[in-house]
Tab-separated table of C-alpha atoms and ligand atoms in Angstrom:
chain	number	residue	atom	x	y	z
A	1	MET	CA	7.336	-14.306	2.616
A	2	ASN	CA	9.622	-15.372	5.927
A	3	MET	CA	9.320	-13.303	9.056
A	4	THR	CA	12.455	-11.304	8.174
A	5	GLY	CA	11.147	-10.354	4.898
A	6	THR	CA	7.662	-9.636	6.301
A	7	LEU	CA	9.515	-7.235	8.994
A	8	LYS	CA	11.587	-5.702	6.216
A	9	ARG	CA	8.499	-4.783	4.598
A	10	ILE	CA	6.863	-3.543	7.578
A	11	LEU	CA	10.066	-1.211	8.212
A	12	LYS	CA	10.157	0.080	4.585
A	13	VAL	CA	6.673	0.964	4.336
A	14	THR	CA	6.842	2.776	7.644
A	15	SER	CA	9.956	4.899	6.805
A	16	ASN	CA	8.319	5.700	3.060
A	17	ILE	CA	4.717	6.693	4.787
A	18	GLY	CA	6.831	8.847	7.393
A	19	SER	CA	8.927	10.330	4.273
A	20	ASN	CA	5.505	10.866	2.654
A	21	ILE	CA	4.603	13.045	5.546
A	22	ILE	CA	7.695	15.184	5.322
A	23	ASP	CA	7.473	15.662	1.626
A	24	ALA	CA	4.873	14.886	-0.810
A	25	PRO	CA	6.209	11.287	-3.012
A	26	ILE	CA	6.605	11.526	-6.736
A	27	VAL	CA	6.157	8.398	-8.331
A	28	VAL	CA	7.807	7.946	-11.835
A	29	LEU	CA	6.077	5.303	-13.894
A	30	LEU	CA	8.184	3.133	-16.454
A	31	TYR	CA	6.679	2.034	-19.769
A	32	HIS	CA	8.322	0.428	-22.857
A	33	ARG	CA	5.854	-0.387	-25.448
A	34	VAL	CA	1.882	0.338	-26.456
A	35	ALA	CA	0.897	-2.182	-28.971
A	36	ARG	CA	-1.321	-5.044	-29.761
A	37	LEU	CA	1.491	-7.946	-29.952
A	38	GLN	CA	0.639	-11.578	-30.678
A	39	GLU	CA	3.367	-12.591	-28.605
A	40	ASP	CA	5.097	-10.551	-25.918
A	41	PHE	CA	7.521	-12.570	-23.826
A	42	GLU	CA	9.440	-9.813	-21.963
A	43	LEU	CA	6.188	-8.478	-20.994
A	44	LEU	CA	6.660	-4.915	-21.397
A	45	THR	CA	4.074	-4.054	-23.903
A	46	VAL	CA	0.616	-2.501	-22.577
A	47	SER	CA	-2.021	-2.258	-25.071
A	48	PRO	CA	-3.590	0.969	-26.501
A	49	ASP	CA	-6.635	0.126	-24.153
A	50	ASN	CA	-5.261	-0.842	-21.180
A	51	PHE	CA	-2.760	2.520	-21.828
A	52	ASP	CA	-5.739	4.754	-22.544
A	53	SER	CA	-7.601	3.580	-19.427
A	54	GLN	CA	-4.254	3.824	-17.349
A	55	ILE	CA	-3.445	7.525	-18.395
A	56	ALA	CA	-6.823	8.691	-17.945
A	57	TYR	CA	-6.986	7.193	-14.152
A	58	ILE	CA	-3.738	8.710	-13.494
A	59	LYS	CA	-4.543	12.096	-15.097
A	60	SER	CA	-7.758	12.190	-13.217
A	61	HIS	CA	-6.425	11.341	-9.680
A	62	TYR	CA	-2.747	12.988	-9.610
A	63	PRO	CA	-0.808	15.871	-11.236
A	64	VAL	CA	1.276	14.502	-13.758
A	65	LEU	CA	4.833	16.329	-13.944
A	66	ARG	CA	7.360	16.469	-16.704
A	67	PHE	CA	10.599	14.194	-15.615
A	68	ASP	CA	12.960	17.358	-16.930
A	69	GLU	CA	11.112	19.687	-14.574
A	70	ASP	CA	12.125	21.554	-11.165
A	71	TRP	CA	10.438	19.062	-8.583
A	72	SER	CA	11.401	20.904	-5.480
A	73	LYS	CA	7.991	22.810	-5.260
A	74	VAL	CA	5.734	19.774	-5.586
A	75	ARG	CA	3.612	19.597	-2.016
A	76	THR	CA	1.184	16.732	-3.186
A	77	PRO	CA	1.780	13.173	-4.512
A	78	ALA	CA	2.555	13.441	-8.207
A	79	VAL	CA	3.120	11.055	-10.949
A	80	VAL	CA	6.114	11.082	-13.776
A	81	ILE	CA	5.245	9.203	-17.087
A	82	THR	CA	8.700	7.663	-18.765
A	83	PHE	CA	9.237	5.288	-21.507
A	84	ASP	CA	12.835	3.308	-22.167
A	85	ASP	CA	14.081	2.119	-25.701
A	86	GLY	CA	12.752	3.999	-28.381
A	87	TYR	CA	10.010	1.752	-29.860
A	88	ALA	CA	8.347	3.368	-33.323
A	89	ASP	CA	5.167	2.210	-31.128
A	90	ASN	CA	5.884	5.139	-28.641
A	91	TYR	CA	5.247	7.874	-31.522
A	92	HIS	CA	2.564	5.705	-33.421
A	93	ASN	CA	0.183	4.235	-30.503
A	94	ALA	CA	1.487	6.212	-27.049
A	95	LEU	CA	2.000	9.956	-27.894
A	96	PRO	CA	-1.925	10.234	-29.538
A	97	ILE	CA	-2.981	8.867	-26.003
A	98	LEU	CA	-1.054	11.350	-24.057
A	99	GLU	CA	-2.036	13.979	-26.449
A	100	LYS	CA	-5.535	12.923	-25.929
A	101	HIS	CA	-5.232	13.128	-22.089
A	102	ASN	CA	-2.972	16.325	-22.172
A	103	VAL	CA	-0.299	14.339	-20.387
A	104	PRO	CA	3.262	14.624	-20.933
A	105	ALA	CA	5.822	11.894	-20.853
A	106	THR	CA	9.975	11.581	-21.381
A	107	PHE	CA	11.100	9.016	-24.045
A	108	PHE	CA	14.513	7.496	-23.246
A	109	VAL	CA	16.022	6.549	-26.786
A	110	THR	CA	18.614	4.157	-27.447
A	111	SER	CA	20.527	5.978	-30.188
A	112	GLY	CA	22.561	3.114	-31.973
A	113	ILE	CA	19.078	1.356	-32.959
A	114	LEU	CA	17.262	4.503	-34.510
A	115	ASP	CA	16.992	4.119	-38.278
A	116	VAL	CA	18.269	0.422	-38.660
A	117	THR	CA	17.171	-2.875	-40.360
A	118	HIS	CA	17.654	-4.981	-37.214
A	119	GLU	CA	15.719	-5.420	-33.933
A	120	PHE	CA	16.724	-4.969	-30.367
A	121	TRP	CA	18.858	-7.831	-29.743
A	122	TRP	CA	16.400	-9.144	-27.045
A	123	ASP	CA	13.520	-9.268	-30.002
A	124	GLU	CA	15.863	-10.919	-32.305
A	125	LEU	CA	16.767	-13.423	-29.859
A	126	GLY	CA	12.948	-14.127	-29.470
A	127	GLN	CA	12.879	-14.182	-33.376
A	128	ILE	CA	15.136	-16.971	-33.529
A	129	ILE	CA	14.294	-18.654	-30.406
A	130	LEU	CA	10.843	-18.298	-29.591
A	131	ASP	CA	8.961	-17.982	-32.992
A	132	SER	CA	6.131	-20.551	-32.568
A	133	THR	CA	5.902	-20.810	-36.492
A	134	HIS	CA	9.367	-22.048	-36.451
A	135	ARG	CA	9.605	-25.766	-35.632
A	136	TYR	CA	13.281	-27.301	-34.406
A	137	PRO	CA	14.171	-30.622	-35.466
A	138	GLU	CA	13.382	-32.905	-32.643
A	139	GLU	CA	16.745	-33.982	-31.760
A	140	TRP	CA	18.389	-30.453	-31.914
A	141	ILE	CA	20.178	-29.405	-29.000
A	142	ASP	CA	21.962	-25.954	-27.828
A	143	TYR	CA	25.388	-27.592	-27.377
A	144	ASP	CA	26.039	-24.281	-24.790
A	145	THR	CA	23.463	-25.306	-22.760
A	146	GLN	CA	22.304	-28.343	-23.368
A	147	ILE	CA	18.843	-27.381	-23.569
A	148	LEU	CA	16.644	-29.011	-25.879
A	149	THR	CA	14.118	-27.380	-28.118
A	150	ARG	CA	11.620	-29.986	-28.436
A	151	ASN	CA	8.461	-27.599	-27.437
A	152	ILE	CA	7.867	-24.019	-26.428
A	153	ASP	CA	8.736	-24.262	-22.409
A	154	GLU	CA	12.030	-25.588	-23.798
A	155	ASN	CA	12.471	-22.934	-26.045
A	156	ARG	CA	11.498	-20.426	-23.239
A	157	SER	CA	14.423	-21.865	-21.103
A	158	LEU	CA	17.026	-21.288	-23.539
A	159	TYR	CA	15.398	-17.898	-24.210
A	160	GLN	CA	16.258	-17.246	-20.560
A	161	TYR	CA	19.598	-18.548	-20.615
A	162	GLN	CA	20.686	-16.692	-23.523
A	163	GLN	CA	18.942	-13.472	-22.573
A	164	LYS	CA	20.935	-13.342	-19.344
A	165	LYS	CA	24.124	-14.406	-21.270
A	166	LEU	CA	23.455	-11.460	-24.164
A	167	LYS	CA	22.743	-8.885	-21.402
A	168	SER	CA	26.395	-8.899	-19.910
A	169	ALA	CA	28.068	-9.255	-23.094
A	170	SER	CA	29.753	-6.474	-25.222
A	171	VAL	CA	28.447	-5.351	-28.512
A	172	GLU	CA	30.923	-7.844	-30.492
A	173	GLU	CA	30.566	-10.827	-28.119
A	174	ARG	CA	26.680	-10.242	-28.422
A	175	ARG	CA	26.303	-10.293	-32.466
A	176	LYS	CA	28.488	-12.918	-32.495
A	177	ILE	CA	26.416	-15.290	-30.144
A	178	LEU	CA	23.032	-14.070	-32.148
A	179	ASP	CA	25.049	-14.905	-35.162
A	180	ASN	CA	25.662	-18.363	-33.735
A	181	LEU	CA	22.290	-19.051	-32.927
A	182	ILE	CA	21.344	-18.078	-36.287
A	183	GLU	CA	23.424	-20.620	-37.704
A	184	TRP	CA	22.158	-23.342	-35.110
A	185	SER	CA	18.862	-22.565	-35.722
A	186	GLY	CA	19.052	-21.905	-39.586
A	187	LYS	CA	16.338	-19.255	-39.146
A	188	LYS	CA	17.064	-16.125	-40.651
A	189	THR	CA	16.293	-12.953	-38.871
A	190	TYR	CA	14.340	-9.600	-40.045
A	191	LEU	CA	13.023	-6.391	-39.029
A	192	ARG	CA	9.452	-7.218	-37.982
A	193	ASP	CA	7.649	-3.715	-38.450
A	194	ASP	CA	5.727	-4.470	-34.923
A	195	PHE	CA	9.124	-4.490	-33.391
A	196	ARG	CA	11.070	-1.936	-34.882
A	197	SER	CA	12.326	1.277	-33.097
A	198	MET	CA	11.783	4.607	-34.508
A	199	ASP	CA	13.564	6.486	-37.497
A	200	TYR	CA	14.888	9.788	-37.682
A	201	TYR	CA	11.867	11.136	-38.828
A	202	GLU	CA	9.513	9.411	-36.302
A	203	LEU	CA	11.915	10.909	-33.409
A	204	LYS	CA	11.926	14.084	-34.585
A	205	GLN	CA	8.250	14.553	-34.779
A	206	LEU	CA	8.237	13.156	-31.095
A	207	HIS	CA	10.654	15.555	-30.229
A	208	ALA	CA	8.652	18.384	-31.704
A	209	ASN	CA	5.507	17.565	-29.884
A	210	ASN	CA	4.573	19.239	-26.552
A	211	PHE	CA	3.484	16.285	-24.831
A	212	ALA	CA	7.120	14.497	-25.287
A	213	ALA	CA	10.252	15.157	-23.995
A	214	ILE	CA	13.729	12.990	-25.117
A	215	GLY	CA	16.301	11.793	-23.168
A	216	SER	CA	18.987	9.370	-24.039
A	217	HIS	CA	19.280	5.552	-22.941
A	218	THR	CA	22.792	4.707	-24.184
A	219	LEU	CA	24.580	3.932	-27.823
A	220	ASN	CA	23.646	0.096	-27.907
A	221	HIS	CA	21.533	-0.749	-24.894
A	222	VAL	CA	24.438	-2.600	-22.847
A	223	GLN	CA	24.725	-3.702	-19.126
A	224	LEU	CA	26.736	-0.477	-18.347
A	225	SER	CA	28.032	-2.286	-14.865
A	226	ALA	CA	29.352	-5.159	-16.901
A	227	LEU	CA	31.965	-2.924	-18.887
A	228	ASP	CA	35.271	-0.935	-18.055
A	229	TYR	CA	34.896	2.723	-17.230
A	230	ASN	CA	36.190	3.968	-20.936
A	231	THR	CA	33.293	1.749	-22.757
A	232	GLN	CA	30.860	2.827	-20.407
A	233	PHE	CA	31.718	6.418	-21.047
A	234	ASN	CA	31.353	6.350	-24.728
A	235	GLU	CA	28.445	4.161	-24.609
A	236	ILE	CA	26.794	6.841	-22.496
A	237	SER	CA	28.371	9.780	-24.256
A	238	GLU	CA	28.178	8.893	-27.808
A	239	GLY	CA	24.700	7.405	-27.304
A	240	HIS	CA	23.632	11.022	-25.801
A	241	ASN	CA	25.207	13.165	-28.192
A	242	ARG	CA	24.266	11.071	-31.184
A	243	LEU	CA	21.121	11.403	-30.180
A	244	GLY	CA	21.473	15.187	-29.611
A	245	LYS	CA	22.678	15.512	-32.964
A	246	ILE	CA	19.494	14.238	-34.493
A	247	ILE	CA	17.063	16.002	-32.906
A	248	GLY	CA	19.243	19.023	-33.000
A	249	ALA	CA	18.527	19.872	-29.378
A	250	GLU	CA	20.663	19.769	-26.058
A	251	LEU	CA	19.652	17.014	-23.779
A	252	ASN	CA	20.259	16.390	-19.998
A	253	THR	CA	18.214	13.164	-18.918
A	254	PHE	CA	19.118	9.641	-19.102
A	255	SER	CA	18.037	6.424	-18.165
A	256	TYR	CA	20.327	3.307	-17.297
A	257	PRO	CA	19.484	0.242	-19.641
A	258	PHE	CA	17.790	-2.240	-17.384
A	259	GLY	CA	18.203	0.312	-14.536
A	260	ALA	CA	18.127	-2.124	-11.822
A	261	ILE	CA	20.836	-1.807	-8.803
A	262	GLU	CA	23.240	-4.539	-10.577
A	263	ASP	CA	22.974	-2.816	-13.606
A	264	TYR	CA	25.283	0.340	-13.488
A	265	ASN	CA	27.958	0.943	-10.985
A	266	LEU	CA	29.910	4.207	-9.389
A	267	ASP	CA	31.386	4.585	-12.723
A	268	SER	CA	27.864	4.679	-14.485
A	269	LEU	CA	27.123	7.521	-11.768
A	270	SER	CA	30.330	9.342	-11.871
A	271	ILE	CA	29.785	9.397	-15.617
A	272	CYS	CA	26.655	11.304	-15.487
A	273	LYS	CA	27.791	13.374	-13.160
A	274	THR	CA	30.997	14.253	-15.619
A	275	LEU	CA	28.395	14.640	-18.504
A	276	GLY	CA	26.419	17.281	-16.398
A	277	PHE	CA	23.005	15.271	-16.699
A	278	LYS	CA	20.388	16.919	-14.616
A	279	LYS	CA	18.328	13.601	-13.996
A	280	VAL	CA	19.010	9.791	-14.266
A	281	ALA	CA	16.545	7.454	-14.327
A	282	ALA	CA	16.810	3.894	-12.667
A	283	ASN	CA	14.443	1.017	-12.676
A	284	TYR	CA	13.403	-0.391	-9.319
A	285	PRO	CA	10.412	0.454	-6.821
A	286	GLY	CA	10.529	3.575	-4.622
A	287	GLN	CA	9.572	7.198	-4.646
A	288	TYR	CA	11.260	10.716	-5.291
A	289	HIS	CA	11.568	13.122	-2.959
A	290	ARG	CA	13.400	16.322	-2.590
A	291	TRP	CA	16.569	14.696	-0.758
A	292	SER	CA	16.650	11.692	-3.171
A	293	ASP	CA	19.716	11.472	-5.624
A	294	ASN	CA	19.067	12.889	-9.127
A	295	LEU	CA	21.585	10.481	-10.632
A	296	GLN	CA	19.195	7.364	-9.572
A	297	ILE	CA	15.754	7.942	-9.743
A	298	PRO	CA	13.684	5.235	-8.870
A	299	ARG	CA	10.783	3.966	-11.262
A	300	LYS	CA	7.732	1.505	-11.052
A	301	LEU	CA	7.568	-0.652	-14.460
A	302	VAL	CA	4.258	-0.811	-15.448
A	303	ARG	CA	2.811	-4.014	-17.108
A	304	ASN	CA	-0.461	-4.929	-19.590
A	305	TRP	CA	-2.650	-4.590	-16.538
A	306	ASP	CA	-6.444	-4.417	-16.426
A	307	MET	CA	-7.551	-1.133	-14.125
A	308	ARG	CA	-8.231	-3.013	-11.419
A	309	PHE	CA	-4.687	-4.185	-10.807
A	310	PHE	CA	-3.417	-1.176	-12.161
A	311	LYS	CA	-5.275	1.249	-9.419
A	312	SER	CA	-4.047	-0.698	-6.554
A	313	TYR	CA	-0.590	-0.997	-7.939
A	314	LEU	CA	-0.398	2.811	-8.563
A	315	LYS	CA	-1.817	3.227	-5.006
A	316	ARG	CA	0.825	0.951	-3.336
A	317	ALA	CA	3.794	2.847	-5.367
A	318	PHE	CA	3.430	5.792	-3.285
A	319	TYR	CA	4.807	3.524	-0.142
A	320	LEU	CA	5.875	0.303	-1.013
B	401	ZN	ZN1	15.858	0.086	-22.077
């Protein structure tokens, strides 16, 4: 880190510590999956054992709030647990651990991927490009990228490149790119049980549980900032309404797909406001205070860390 970087960091920490004196900070954690996977190229999966230890630690050190409750009366540092996307393991693996520790969590679910026979697009891409059991002929090259795919490292570069392209593509473009890759690789994709999202039954069961609340996460997990206003509106409102209909409840929370500052824009904020969302979660570090913007609440991403790292990460999350 250079001098300017160091100075910026010091200023940020000082300012956050100052804010914490005025008002107790709330740290919202972001999980995606709880499972035992052979390969996890996106590094978004926490093992059930690590999740269990993390939740036990949080529970014994902080009050755990619900995402949708009123946080204005909070006077001590607190933690909120959230999940994005809607993987089936949220219901099968995460929920029993949350129940065991009496810890609530909110699950932001992509409604267009429920009860379907395909995987999330990044998992499907991984299946095409990164599946180590599939060997590409040595002379193969992706003509679009000129990236060779002779070994797993080259495949990873191709994955990164295509992932970036797919992220900002429209739903139709996305399917076209994936179909082209399927044709190029000769590899047929299928729905792996380890990678599936929830079906309607699982979602309803999750919703009915006292320790779970549901929020929406668009219809097709698109990068909102890459879309025009009307397409964004449809993605957000249709995703939200469909989810509410499935579980038979009025929802009022949402999280931006990907969630970094460049993944949504002023149109997204205005749509969330128009739709009357109570709280909206983003995905970058920061603490929530009573003066924070409810339409872009910072969250700290959690990975599959052991307790030593997790403890210091969580401690730092309150001022970094
Ligand atoms: Zn997501």
